[in-house]
Amino acid sequence: YKESVGTGTPTPVTPEMERVKRNQEICSSVLYKENIGKATPTPVTPEMERVKRNQEIISSVLYKENVGKVTPTPITPEMERVKRNQEIISSVLYKENVGQATPTPVTPEMERVKRNQEQISSVAYREGLGKATPSPVTPEMERVKRNQEQISSVLYKEHMAKGTPTPLTPEMERAKRNQENISSVLYSDSFRKQVQGKAAYVLDTPEMRRVRETQKHISTVKYHEDFEKSKGSFTPVVTDPITERVKKNMQDFSDISYRGIQRRVVEMERKRVDQDQENLTG
């Protein structure tokens, strides 16, 4: 067909030709819909769902089989630059094509509808979740998890670039001390407002009472044990003249108080005073 077709003269696409073309497309769409008869809807059965899933899996497998082997090309700086330029151009063109919109106020009715939609979506999502079977965490799973964490940590440290150490100047030291002082002041203010002056309430449970009684018994036993060990022993004290004098004075005071000598001295002094008064008046 193409070989028998000769060379033609190109004609420009005029607005009239564009209009006729659009009319033809509209007419074709209308005629196509008119020729379609009324269909009977059929329910989607589990068998149809299974066949649909199988078709999708087969299509995916065939697609992957038809894909040939490709040669990977390295991403060069030039390709990175072109990619970034394309993204910037696409973003600019997208913003230029966006027309001016009229902002609409968010009314309480719109807020209510939005909240209802979120609740409905949450309920529908939870209904769609099937029942899961919990699996126990075995020692093997714990070991694999720890190995994965260690491997991730090693890979993370390998990918970290080398940093340039900066000298610790006096200005940096001063700023660091100021930050520590500010943190300490804020912490102290927060502590005074929240904790200071408030008692910590602890439930008096039977277990707490049992522990308290046990501690008392242990303390009593320890006290008696120490007392029995120290009983019968004395602490030697060096005897000097001052200690002897104090000891003698204390003994004299004790003898005077015990024998009543002080009381007799007072009575004799009173009698002497009375006798002197009589002699003066006589």
PDB file of N, CA and C in Angstrom, residues 97-188:
ATOM      1  N   ASN A  97       1.581  26.331  34.120  1.00  0.00           N
ATOM      2  CA  ASN A  97       0.315  25.838  33.598  1.00  0.00           C
ATOM      3  C   ASN A  97      -0.808  25.893  34.611  1.00  0.00           C
ATOM      4  N   VAL A  98      -0.466  26.033  35.885  1.00  0.00           N
ATOM      5  CA  VAL A  98      -1.506  26.114  36.902  1.00  0.00           C
ATOM      6  C   VAL A  98      -2.163  27.486  36.839  1.00  0.00           C
ATOM      7  N   GLY A  99      -3.463  27.493  36.631  1.00  0.00           N
ATOM      8  CA  GLY A  99      -4.193  28.760  36.552  1.00  0.00           C
ATOM      9  C   GLY A  99      -4.449  29.342  37.929  1.00  0.00           C
ATOM     10  N   GLN A 100      -5.079  30.479  37.931  1.00  0.00           N
ATOM     11  CA  GLN A 100      -5.412  31.147  39.181  1.00  0.00           C
ATOM     12  C   GLN A 100      -6.661  30.515  39.775  1.00  0.00           C
ATOM     13  N   ALA A 101      -6.584  30.190  41.060  1.00  0.00           N
ATOM     14  CA  ALA A 101      -7.700  29.549  41.747  1.00  0.00           C
ATOM     15  C   ALA A 101      -8.347  30.526  42.722  1.00  0.00           C
ATOM     16  N   THR A 102      -9.585  30.252  43.019  1.00  0.00           N
ATOM     17  CA  THR A 102     -10.336  31.076  43.972  1.00  0.00           C
ATOM     18  C   THR A 102     -10.356  30.348  45.308  1.00  0.00           C
ATOM     19  N   PRO A 103      -9.713  30.904  46.330  1.00  0.00           N
ATOM     20  CA  PRO A 103      -9.699  30.204  47.625  1.00  0.00           C
ATOM     21  C   PRO A 103     -11.080  30.198  48.257  1.00  0.00           C
ATOM     22  N   THR A 104     -11.441  29.072  48.813  1.00  0.00           N
ATOM     23  CA  THR A 104     -12.735  28.934  49.484  1.00  0.00           C
ATOM     24  C   THR A 104     -12.492  28.799  50.981  1.00  0.00           C
ATOM     25  N   PRO A 105     -13.273  29.484  51.798  1.00  0.00           N
ATOM     26  CA  PRO A 105     -13.070  29.386  53.250  1.00  0.00           C
ATOM     27  C   PRO A 105     -13.459  28.003  53.761  1.00  0.00           C
ATOM     28  N   VAL A 106     -12.749  27.580  54.803  1.00  0.00           N
ATOM     29  CA  VAL A 106     -13.034  26.289  55.425  1.00  0.00           C
ATOM     30  C   VAL A 106     -14.143  26.498  56.440  1.00  0.00           C
ATOM     31  N   THR A 107     -15.332  26.044  56.105  1.00  0.00           N
ATOM     32  CA  THR A 107     -16.494  26.224  56.977  1.00  0.00           C
ATOM     33  C   THR A 107     -16.569  25.086  57.992  1.00  0.00           C
ATOM     34  N   PRO A 108     -17.335  25.279  59.075  1.00  0.00           N
ATOM     35  CA  PRO A 108     -17.508  24.174  60.043  1.00  0.00           C
ATOM     36  C   PRO A 108     -18.103  22.926  59.401  1.00  0.00           C
ATOM     37  N   GLU A 109     -18.965  23.103  58.414  1.00  0.00           N
ATOM     38  CA  GLU A 109     -19.551  21.939  57.743  1.00  0.00           C
ATOM     39  C   GLU A 109     -18.476  21.134  57.008  1.00  0.00           C
ATOM     40  N   MET A 110     -17.543  21.853  56.362  1.00  0.00           N
ATOM     41  CA  MET A 110     -16.460  21.163  55.674  1.00  0.00           C
ATOM     42  C   MET A 110     -15.555  20.438  56.668  1.00  0.00           C
ATOM     43  N   GLU A 111     -15.314  21.071  57.826  1.00  0.00           N
ATOM     44  CA  GLU A 111     -14.520  20.401  58.845  1.00  0.00           C
ATOM     45  C   GLU A 111     -15.208  19.131  59.333  1.00  0.00           C
ATOM     46  N   ARG A 112     -16.526  19.196  59.527  1.00  0.00           N
ATOM     47  CA  ARG A 112     -17.269  18.021  59.997  1.00  0.00           C
ATOM     48  C   ARG A 112     -17.209  16.892  58.979  1.00  0.00           C
ATOM     49  N   VAL A 113     -17.400  17.249  57.687  1.00  0.00           N
ATOM     50  CA  VAL A 113     -17.361  16.230  56.640  1.00  0.00           C
ATOM     51  C   VAL A 113     -15.965  15.604  56.559  1.00  0.00           C
ATOM     52  N   LYS A 114     -14.926  16.435  56.720  1.00  0.00           N
ATOM     53  CA  LYS A 114     -13.560  15.922  56.653  1.00  0.00           C
ATOM     54  C   LYS A 114     -13.290  14.930  57.783  1.00  0.00           C
ATOM     55  N   ARG A 115     -13.741  15.274  59.001  1.00  0.00           N
ATOM     56  CA  ARG A 115     -13.550  14.358  60.127  1.00  0.00           C
ATOM     57  C   ARG A 115     -14.320  13.058  59.924  1.00  0.00           C
ATOM     58  N   ASN A 116     -15.553  13.159  59.388  1.00  0.00           N
ATOM     59  CA  ASN A 116     -16.327  11.948  59.134  1.00  0.00           C
ATOM     60  C   ASN A 116     -15.643  11.055  58.115  1.00  0.00           C
ATOM     61  N   GLN A 117     -15.079  11.674  57.068  1.00  0.00           N
ATOM     62  CA  GLN A 117     -14.391  10.889  56.046  1.00  0.00           C
ATOM     63  C   GLN A 117     -13.166  10.185  56.638  1.00  0.00           C
ATOM     64  N   GLU A 118     -12.428  10.874  57.522  1.00  0.00           N
ATOM     65  CA  GLU A 118     -11.268  10.245  58.131  1.00  0.00           C
ATOM     66  C   GLU A 118     -11.683   9.067  59.008  1.00  0.00           C
ATOM     67  N   GLN A 119     -12.780   9.236  59.778  1.00  0.00           N
ATOM     68  CA  GLN A 119     -13.244   8.139  60.623  1.00  0.00           C
ATOM     69  C   GLN A 119     -13.729   6.965  59.786  1.00  0.00           C
ATOM     70  N   ILE A 120     -14.446   7.260  58.693  1.00  0.00           N
ATOM     71  CA  ILE A 120     -14.925   6.177  57.820  1.00  0.00           C
ATOM     72  C   ILE A 120     -13.742   5.442  57.199  1.00  0.00           C
ATOM     73  N   SER A 121     -12.734   6.194  56.755  1.00  0.00           N
ATOM     74  CA  SER A 121     -11.561   5.558  56.161  1.00  0.00           C
ATOM     75  C   SER A 121     -10.848   4.673  57.186  1.00  0.00           C
ATOM     76  N   SER A 122     -10.743   5.165  58.439  1.00  0.00           N
ATOM     77  CA  SER A 122     -10.078   4.377  59.473  1.00  0.00           C
ATOM     78  C   SER A 122     -10.847   3.096  59.765  1.00  0.00           C
ATOM     79  N   VAL A 123     -12.185   3.203  59.831  1.00  0.00           N
ATOM     80  CA  VAL A 123     -13.004   2.021  60.100  1.00  0.00           C
ATOM     81  C   VAL A 123     -12.913   1.021  58.958  1.00  0.00           C
ATOM     82  N   ALA A 124     -12.998   1.529  57.701  1.00  0.00           N
ATOM     83  CA  ALA A 124     -12.915   0.638  56.550  1.00  0.00           C
ATOM     84  C   ALA A 124     -11.544  -0.039  56.481  1.00  0.00           C
ATOM     85  N   TYR A 125     -10.486   0.690  56.837  1.00  0.00           N
ATOM     86  CA  TYR A 125      -9.147   0.103  56.807  1.00  0.00           C
ATOM     87  C   TYR A 125      -9.027  -1.020  57.830  1.00  0.00           C
ATOM     88  N   ARG A 126      -9.589  -0.790  59.017  1.00  0.00           N
ATOM     89  CA  ARG A 126      -9.494  -1.822  60.051  1.00  0.00           C
ATOM     90  C   ARG A 126     -10.342  -3.037  59.699  1.00  0.00           C
ATOM     91  N   GLU A 127     -11.498  -2.819  59.029  1.00  0.00           N
ATOM     92  CA  GLU A 127     -12.315  -3.952  58.634  1.00  0.00           C
ATOM     93  C   GLU A 127     -11.621  -4.784  57.568  1.00  0.00           C
ATOM     94  N   GLY A 128     -10.825  -4.129  56.712  1.00  0.00           N
ATOM     95  CA  GLY A 128     -10.139  -4.855  55.649  1.00  0.00           C
ATOM     96  C   GLY A 128      -8.964  -5.675  56.140  1.00  0.00           C
ATOM     97  N   LEU A 129      -8.504  -5.398  57.379  1.00  0.00           N
ATOM     98  CA  LEU A 129      -7.373  -6.158  57.906  1.00  0.00           C
ATOM     99  C   LEU A 129      -7.830  -7.544  58.326  1.00  0.00           C
ATOM    100  N   GLY A 130      -7.136  -8.535  57.876  1.00  0.00           N
ATOM    101  CA  GLY A 130      -7.456  -9.895  58.280  1.00  0.00           C
ATOM    102  C   GLY A 130      -6.850 -10.231  59.628  1.00  0.00           C
ATOM    103  N   LYS A 131      -7.150 -11.438  60.106  1.00  0.00           N
ATOM    104  CA  LYS A 131      -6.604 -11.892  61.365  1.00  0.00           C
ATOM    105  C   LYS A 131      -5.199 -12.424  61.142  1.00  0.00           C
ATOM    106  N   ALA A 132      -4.278 -12.010  61.994  1.00  0.00           N
ATOM    107  CA  ALA A 132      -2.896 -12.431  61.870  1.00  0.00           C
ATOM    108  C   ALA A 132      -2.572 -13.467  62.943  1.00  0.00           C
ATOM    109  N   THR A 133      -1.610 -14.291  62.635  1.00  0.00           N
ATOM    110  CA  THR A 133      -1.156 -15.315  63.582  1.00  0.00           C
ATOM    111  C   THR A 133       0.143 -14.844  64.224  1.00  0.00           C
ATOM    112  N   PRO A 134       0.146 -14.546  65.541  1.00  0.00           N
ATOM    113  CA  PRO A 134       1.393 -14.089  66.170  1.00  0.00           C
ATOM    114  C   PRO A 134       2.422 -15.213  66.201  1.00  0.00           C
ATOM    115  N   SER A 135       3.642 -14.864  65.899  1.00  0.00           N
ATOM    116  CA  SER A 135       4.731 -15.832  65.909  1.00  0.00           C
ATOM    117  C   SER A 135       5.664 -15.507  67.072  1.00  0.00           C
ATOM    118  N   PRO A 136       6.094 -16.518  67.821  1.00  0.00           N
ATOM    119  CA  PRO A 136       6.982 -16.251  68.968  1.00  0.00           C
ATOM    120  C   PRO A 136       8.358 -15.788  68.505  1.00  0.00           C
ATOM    121  N   VAL A 137       8.985 -14.961  69.330  1.00  0.00           N
ATOM    122  CA  VAL A 137      10.338 -14.480  69.040  1.00  0.00           C
ATOM    123  C   VAL A 137      11.315 -15.526  69.572  1.00  0.00           C
ATOM    124  N   THR A 138      11.910 -16.263  68.656  1.00  0.00           N
ATOM    125  CA  THR A 138      12.835 -17.330  69.027  1.00  0.00           C
ATOM    126  C   THR A 138      14.246 -16.769  69.201  1.00  0.00           C
ATOM    127  N   PRO A 139      15.130 -17.520  69.890  1.00  0.00           N
ATOM    128  CA  PRO A 139      16.530 -17.059  70.008  1.00  0.00           C
ATOM    129  C   PRO A 139      17.204 -16.861  68.656  1.00  0.00           C
ATOM    130  N   GLU A 140      16.834 -17.678  67.652  1.00  0.00           N
ATOM    131  CA  GLU A 140      17.422 -17.517  66.329  1.00  0.00           C
ATOM    132  C   GLU A 140      17.024 -16.178  65.719  1.00  0.00           C
ATOM    133  N   MET A 141      15.746 -15.783  65.906  1.00  0.00           N
ATOM    134  CA  MET A 141      15.293 -14.498  65.393  1.00  0.00           C
ATOM    135  C   MET A 141      16.001 -13.348  66.098  1.00  0.00           C
ATOM    136  N   GLU A 142      16.220 -13.498  67.420  1.00  0.00           N
ATOM    137  CA  GLU A 142      16.943 -12.464  68.153  1.00  0.00           C
ATOM    138  C   GLU A 142      18.377 -12.334  67.638  1.00  0.00           C
ATOM    139  N   ARG A 143      19.014 -13.482  67.351  1.00  0.00           N
ATOM    140  CA  ARG A 143      20.383 -13.444  66.868  1.00  0.00           C
ATOM    141  C   ARG A 143      20.482 -12.766  65.502  1.00  0.00           C
ATOM    142  N   VAL A 144      19.517 -13.110  64.614  1.00  0.00           N
ATOM    143  CA  VAL A 144      19.510 -12.497  63.288  1.00  0.00           C
ATOM    144  C   VAL A 144      19.278 -10.993  63.395  1.00  0.00           C
ATOM    145  N   LYS A 145      18.391 -10.600  64.309  1.00  0.00           N
ATOM    146  CA  LYS A 145      18.098  -9.170  64.479  1.00  0.00           C
ATOM    147  C   LYS A 145      19.340  -8.415  64.941  1.00  0.00           C
ATOM    148  N   ARG A 146      20.070  -9.004  65.918  1.00  0.00           N
ATOM    149  CA  ARG A 146      21.290  -8.348  66.401  1.00  0.00           C
ATOM    150  C   ARG A 146      22.343  -8.262  65.305  1.00  0.00           C
ATOM    151  N   ASN A 147      22.467  -9.333  64.508  1.00  0.00           N
ATOM    152  CA  ASN A 147      23.431  -9.296  63.409  1.00  0.00           C
ATOM    153  C   ASN A 147      23.089  -8.213  62.401  1.00  0.00           C
ATOM    154  N   GLN A 148      21.797  -8.071  62.099  1.00  0.00           N
ATOM    155  CA  GLN A 148      21.373  -7.029  61.157  1.00  0.00           C
ATOM    156  C   GLN A 148      21.692  -5.647  61.692  1.00  0.00           C
ATOM    157  N   GLU A 149      21.472  -5.450  63.013  1.00  0.00           N
ATOM    158  CA  GLU A 149      21.778  -4.140  63.595  1.00  0.00           C
ATOM    159  C   GLU A 149      23.279  -3.853  63.530  1.00  0.00           C
ATOM    160  N   GLN A 150      24.097  -4.872  63.795  1.00  0.00           N
ATOM    161  CA  GLN A 150      25.540  -4.668  63.748  1.00  0.00           C
ATOM    162  C   GLN A 150      26.006  -4.386  62.320  1.00  0.00           C
ATOM    163  N   ILE A 151      25.437  -5.139  61.339  1.00  0.00           N
ATOM    164  CA  ILE A 151      25.810  -4.903  59.940  1.00  0.00           C
ATOM    165  C   ILE A 151      25.406  -3.499  59.515  1.00  0.00           C
ATOM    166  N   SER A 152      24.192  -3.069  59.912  1.00  0.00           N
ATOM    167  CA  SER A 152      23.740  -1.721  59.558  1.00  0.00           C
ATOM    168  C   SER A 152      24.650  -0.670  60.168  1.00  0.00           C
ATOM    169  N   SER A 153      25.083  -0.919  61.419  1.00  0.00           N
ATOM    170  CA  SER A 153      25.962   0.050  62.072  1.00  0.00           C
ATOM    171  C   SER A 153      27.307   0.128  61.360  1.00  0.00           C
ATOM    172  N   VAL A 154      27.849  -1.042  60.962  1.00  0.00           N
ATOM    173  CA  VAL A 154      29.134  -1.052  60.271  1.00  0.00           C
ATOM    174  C   VAL A 154      29.024  -0.348  58.926  1.00  0.00           C
ATOM    175  N   LEU A 155      27.941  -0.650  58.161  1.00  0.00           N
ATOM    176  CA  LEU A 155      27.772  -0.006  56.854  1.00  0.00           C
ATOM    177  C   LEU A 155      27.585   1.493  57.002  1.00  0.00           C
ATOM    178  N   TYR A 156      26.870   1.896  58.049  1.00  0.00           N
ATOM    179  CA  TYR A 156      26.644   3.327  58.265  1.00  0.00           C
ATOM    180  C   TYR A 156      27.966   4.032  58.534  1.00  0.00           C
ATOM    181  N   LYS A 157      28.825   3.399  59.357  1.00  0.00           N
ATOM    182  CA  LYS A 157      30.104   4.021  59.669  1.00  0.00           C
ATOM    183  C   LYS A 157      31.032   4.036  58.450  1.00  0.00           C
ATOM    184  N   GLU A 158      30.898   3.003  57.558  1.00  0.00           N
ATOM    185  CA  GLU A 158      31.748   2.992  56.371  1.00  0.00           C
ATOM    186  C   GLU A 158      31.372   4.097  55.403  1.00  0.00           C
ATOM    187  N   HIS A 159      30.052   4.413  55.332  1.00  0.00           N
ATOM    188  CA  HIS A 159      29.596   5.432  54.395  1.00  0.00           C
ATOM    189  C   HIS A 159      29.826   6.844  54.893  1.00  0.00           C
ATOM    190  N   MET A 160      30.175   6.971  56.159  1.00  0.00           N
ATOM    191  CA  MET A 160      30.400   8.309  56.699  1.00  0.00           C
ATOM    192  C   MET A 160      31.715   8.865  56.154  1.00  0.00           C
ATOM    193  N   ALA A 161      31.649  10.078  55.694  1.00  0.00           N
ATOM    194  CA  ALA A 161      32.853  10.725  55.162  1.00  0.00           C
ATOM    195  C   ALA A 161      33.742  11.205  56.307  1.00  0.00           C
ATOM    196  N   LYS A 162      34.975  11.476  55.964  1.00  0.00           N
ATOM    197  CA  LYS A 162      35.908  11.988  56.957  1.00  0.00           C
ATOM    198  C   LYS A 162      35.650  13.475  57.195  1.00  0.00           C
ATOM    199  N   GLY A 163      35.586  13.857  58.467  1.00  0.00           N
ATOM    200  CA  GLY A 163      35.329  15.250  58.799  1.00  0.00           C
ATOM    201  C   GLY A 163      36.616  16.002  59.062  1.00  0.00           C
ATOM    202  N   THR A 164      36.515  17.293  58.985  1.00  0.00           N
ATOM    203  CA  THR A 164      37.666  18.160  59.231  1.00  0.00           C
ATOM    204  C   THR A 164      37.596  18.668  60.663  1.00  0.00           C
ATOM    205  N   PRO A 165      38.555  18.298  61.535  1.00  0.00           N
ATOM    206  CA  PRO A 165      38.497  18.761  62.926  1.00  0.00           C
ATOM    207  C   PRO A 165      38.712  20.270  63.007  1.00  0.00           C
ATOM    208  N   THR A 166      37.926  20.905  63.854  1.00  0.00           N
ATOM    209  CA  THR A 166      38.061  22.351  64.055  1.00  0.00           C
ATOM    210  C   THR A 166      38.668  22.593  65.435  1.00  0.00           C
ATOM    211  N   PRO A 167      39.587  23.552  65.546  1.00  0.00           N
ATOM    212  CA  PRO A 167      40.223  23.808  66.852  1.00  0.00           C
ATOM    213  C   PRO A 167      39.210  24.381  67.844  1.00  0.00           C
ATOM    214  N   LEU A 168      39.396  24.032  69.118  1.00  0.00           N
ATOM    215  CA  LEU A 168      38.523  24.494  70.186  1.00  0.00           C
ATOM    216  C   LEU A 168      39.065  25.822  70.702  1.00  0.00           C
ATOM    217  N   THR A 169      38.462  26.912  70.245  1.00  0.00           N
ATOM    218  CA  THR A 169      38.941  28.244  70.599  1.00  0.00           C
ATOM    219  C   THR A 169      38.379  28.679  71.945  1.00  0.00           C
ATOM    220  N   PRO A 170      38.983  29.695  72.584  1.00  0.00           N
ATOM    221  CA  PRO A 170      38.430  30.211  73.851  1.00  0.00           C
ATOM    222  C   PRO A 170      36.989  30.698  73.701  1.00  0.00           C
ATOM    223  N   GLU A 171      36.640  31.247  72.537  1.00  0.00           N
ATOM    224  CA  GLU A 171      35.266  31.705  72.320  1.00  0.00           C
ATOM    225  C   GLU A 171      34.284  30.542  72.355  1.00  0.00           C
ATOM    226  N   MET A 172      34.693  29.413  71.737  1.00  0.00           N
ATOM    227  CA  MET A 172      33.836  28.230  71.757  1.00  0.00           C
ATOM    228  C   MET A 172      33.701  27.691  73.172  1.00  0.00           C
ATOM    229  N   GLU A 173      34.788  27.719  73.949  1.00  0.00           N
ATOM    230  CA  GLU A 173      34.725  27.283  75.347  1.00  0.00           C
ATOM    231  C   GLU A 173      33.765  28.160  76.135  1.00  0.00           C
ATOM    232  N   ARG A 174      33.843  29.469  75.912  1.00  0.00           N
ATOM    233  CA  ARG A 174      32.959  30.392  76.640  1.00  0.00           C
ATOM    234  C   ARG A 174      31.508  30.138  76.282  1.00  0.00           C
ATOM    235  N   ALA A 175      31.219  29.963  74.984  1.00  0.00           N
ATOM    236  CA  ALA A 175      29.849  29.688  74.560  1.00  0.00           C
ATOM    237  C   ALA A 175      29.343  28.375  75.142  1.00  0.00           C
ATOM    238  N   LYS A 176      30.227  27.370  75.211  1.00  0.00           N
ATOM    239  CA  LYS A 176      29.825  26.076  75.775  1.00  0.00           C
ATOM    240  C   LYS A 176      29.470  26.212  77.246  1.00  0.00           C
ATOM    241  N   ARG A 177      30.319  26.957  78.009  1.00  0.00           N
ATOM    242  CA  ARG A 177      30.022  27.152  79.434  1.00  0.00           C
ATOM    243  C   ARG A 177      28.720  27.925  79.624  1.00  0.00           C
ATOM    244  N   ASN A 178      28.490  28.938  78.789  1.00  0.00           N
ATOM    245  CA  ASN A 178      27.244  29.697  78.895  1.00  0.00           C
ATOM    246  C   ASN A 178      26.032  28.801  78.650  1.00  0.00           C
ATOM    247  N   GLN A 179      26.142  27.936  77.645  1.00  0.00           N
ATOM    248  CA  GLN A 179      25.034  27.023  77.366  1.00  0.00           C
ATOM    249  C   GLN A 179      24.778  26.079  78.527  1.00  0.00           C
ATOM    250  N   GLU A 180      25.866  25.588  79.152  1.00  0.00           N
ATOM    251  CA  GLU A 180      25.693  24.710  80.307  1.00  0.00           C
ATOM    252  C   GLU A 180      25.046  25.447  81.468  1.00  0.00           C
ATOM    253  N   ASN A 181      25.458  26.710  81.686  1.00  0.00           N
ATOM    254  CA  ASN A 181      24.855  27.484  82.775  1.00  0.00           C
ATOM    255  C   ASN A 181      23.382  27.736  82.512  1.00  0.00           C
ATOM    256  N   ILE A 182      23.054  28.082  81.250  1.00  0.00           N
ATOM    257  CA  ILE A 182      21.640  28.331  80.912  1.00  0.00           C
ATOM    258  C   ILE A 182      20.824  27.059  81.098  1.00  0.00           C
ATOM    259  N   SER A 183      21.377  25.908  80.656  1.00  0.00           N
ATOM    260  CA  SER A 183      20.661  24.639  80.815  1.00  0.00           C
ATOM    261  C   SER A 183      20.454  24.320  82.293  1.00  0.00           C
ATOM    262  N   SER A 184      21.492  24.600  83.114  1.00  0.00           N
ATOM    263  CA  SER A 184      21.370  24.321  84.542  1.00  0.00           C
ATOM    264  C   SER A 184      20.314  25.201  85.192  1.00  0.00           C
ATOM    265  N   VAL A 185      20.276  26.490  84.815  1.00  0.00           N
ATOM    266  CA  VAL A 185      19.280  27.407  85.387  1.00  0.00           C
ATOM    267  C   VAL A 185      17.877  26.974  84.990  1.00  0.00           C
ATOM    268  N   LEU A 186      17.687  26.629  83.703  1.00  0.00           N
ATOM    269  CA  LEU A 186      16.366  26.197  83.256  1.00  0.00           C
ATOM    270  C   LEU A 186      15.941  24.910  83.946  1.00  0.00           C
ATOM    271  N   TYR A 187      16.920  23.988  84.138  1.00  0.00           N
ATOM    272  CA  TYR A 187      16.587  22.736  84.812  1.00  0.00           C
ATOM    273  C   TYR A 187      16.194  22.992  86.261  1.00  0.00           C
ATOM    274  N   SER A 188      16.932  23.884  86.926  1.00  0.00           N
ATOM    275  CA  SER A 188      16.622  24.182  88.327  1.00  0.00           C
ATOM    276  C   SER A 188      15.252  24.836  88.454  1.00  0.00           C
TER     277      SER A 188
END
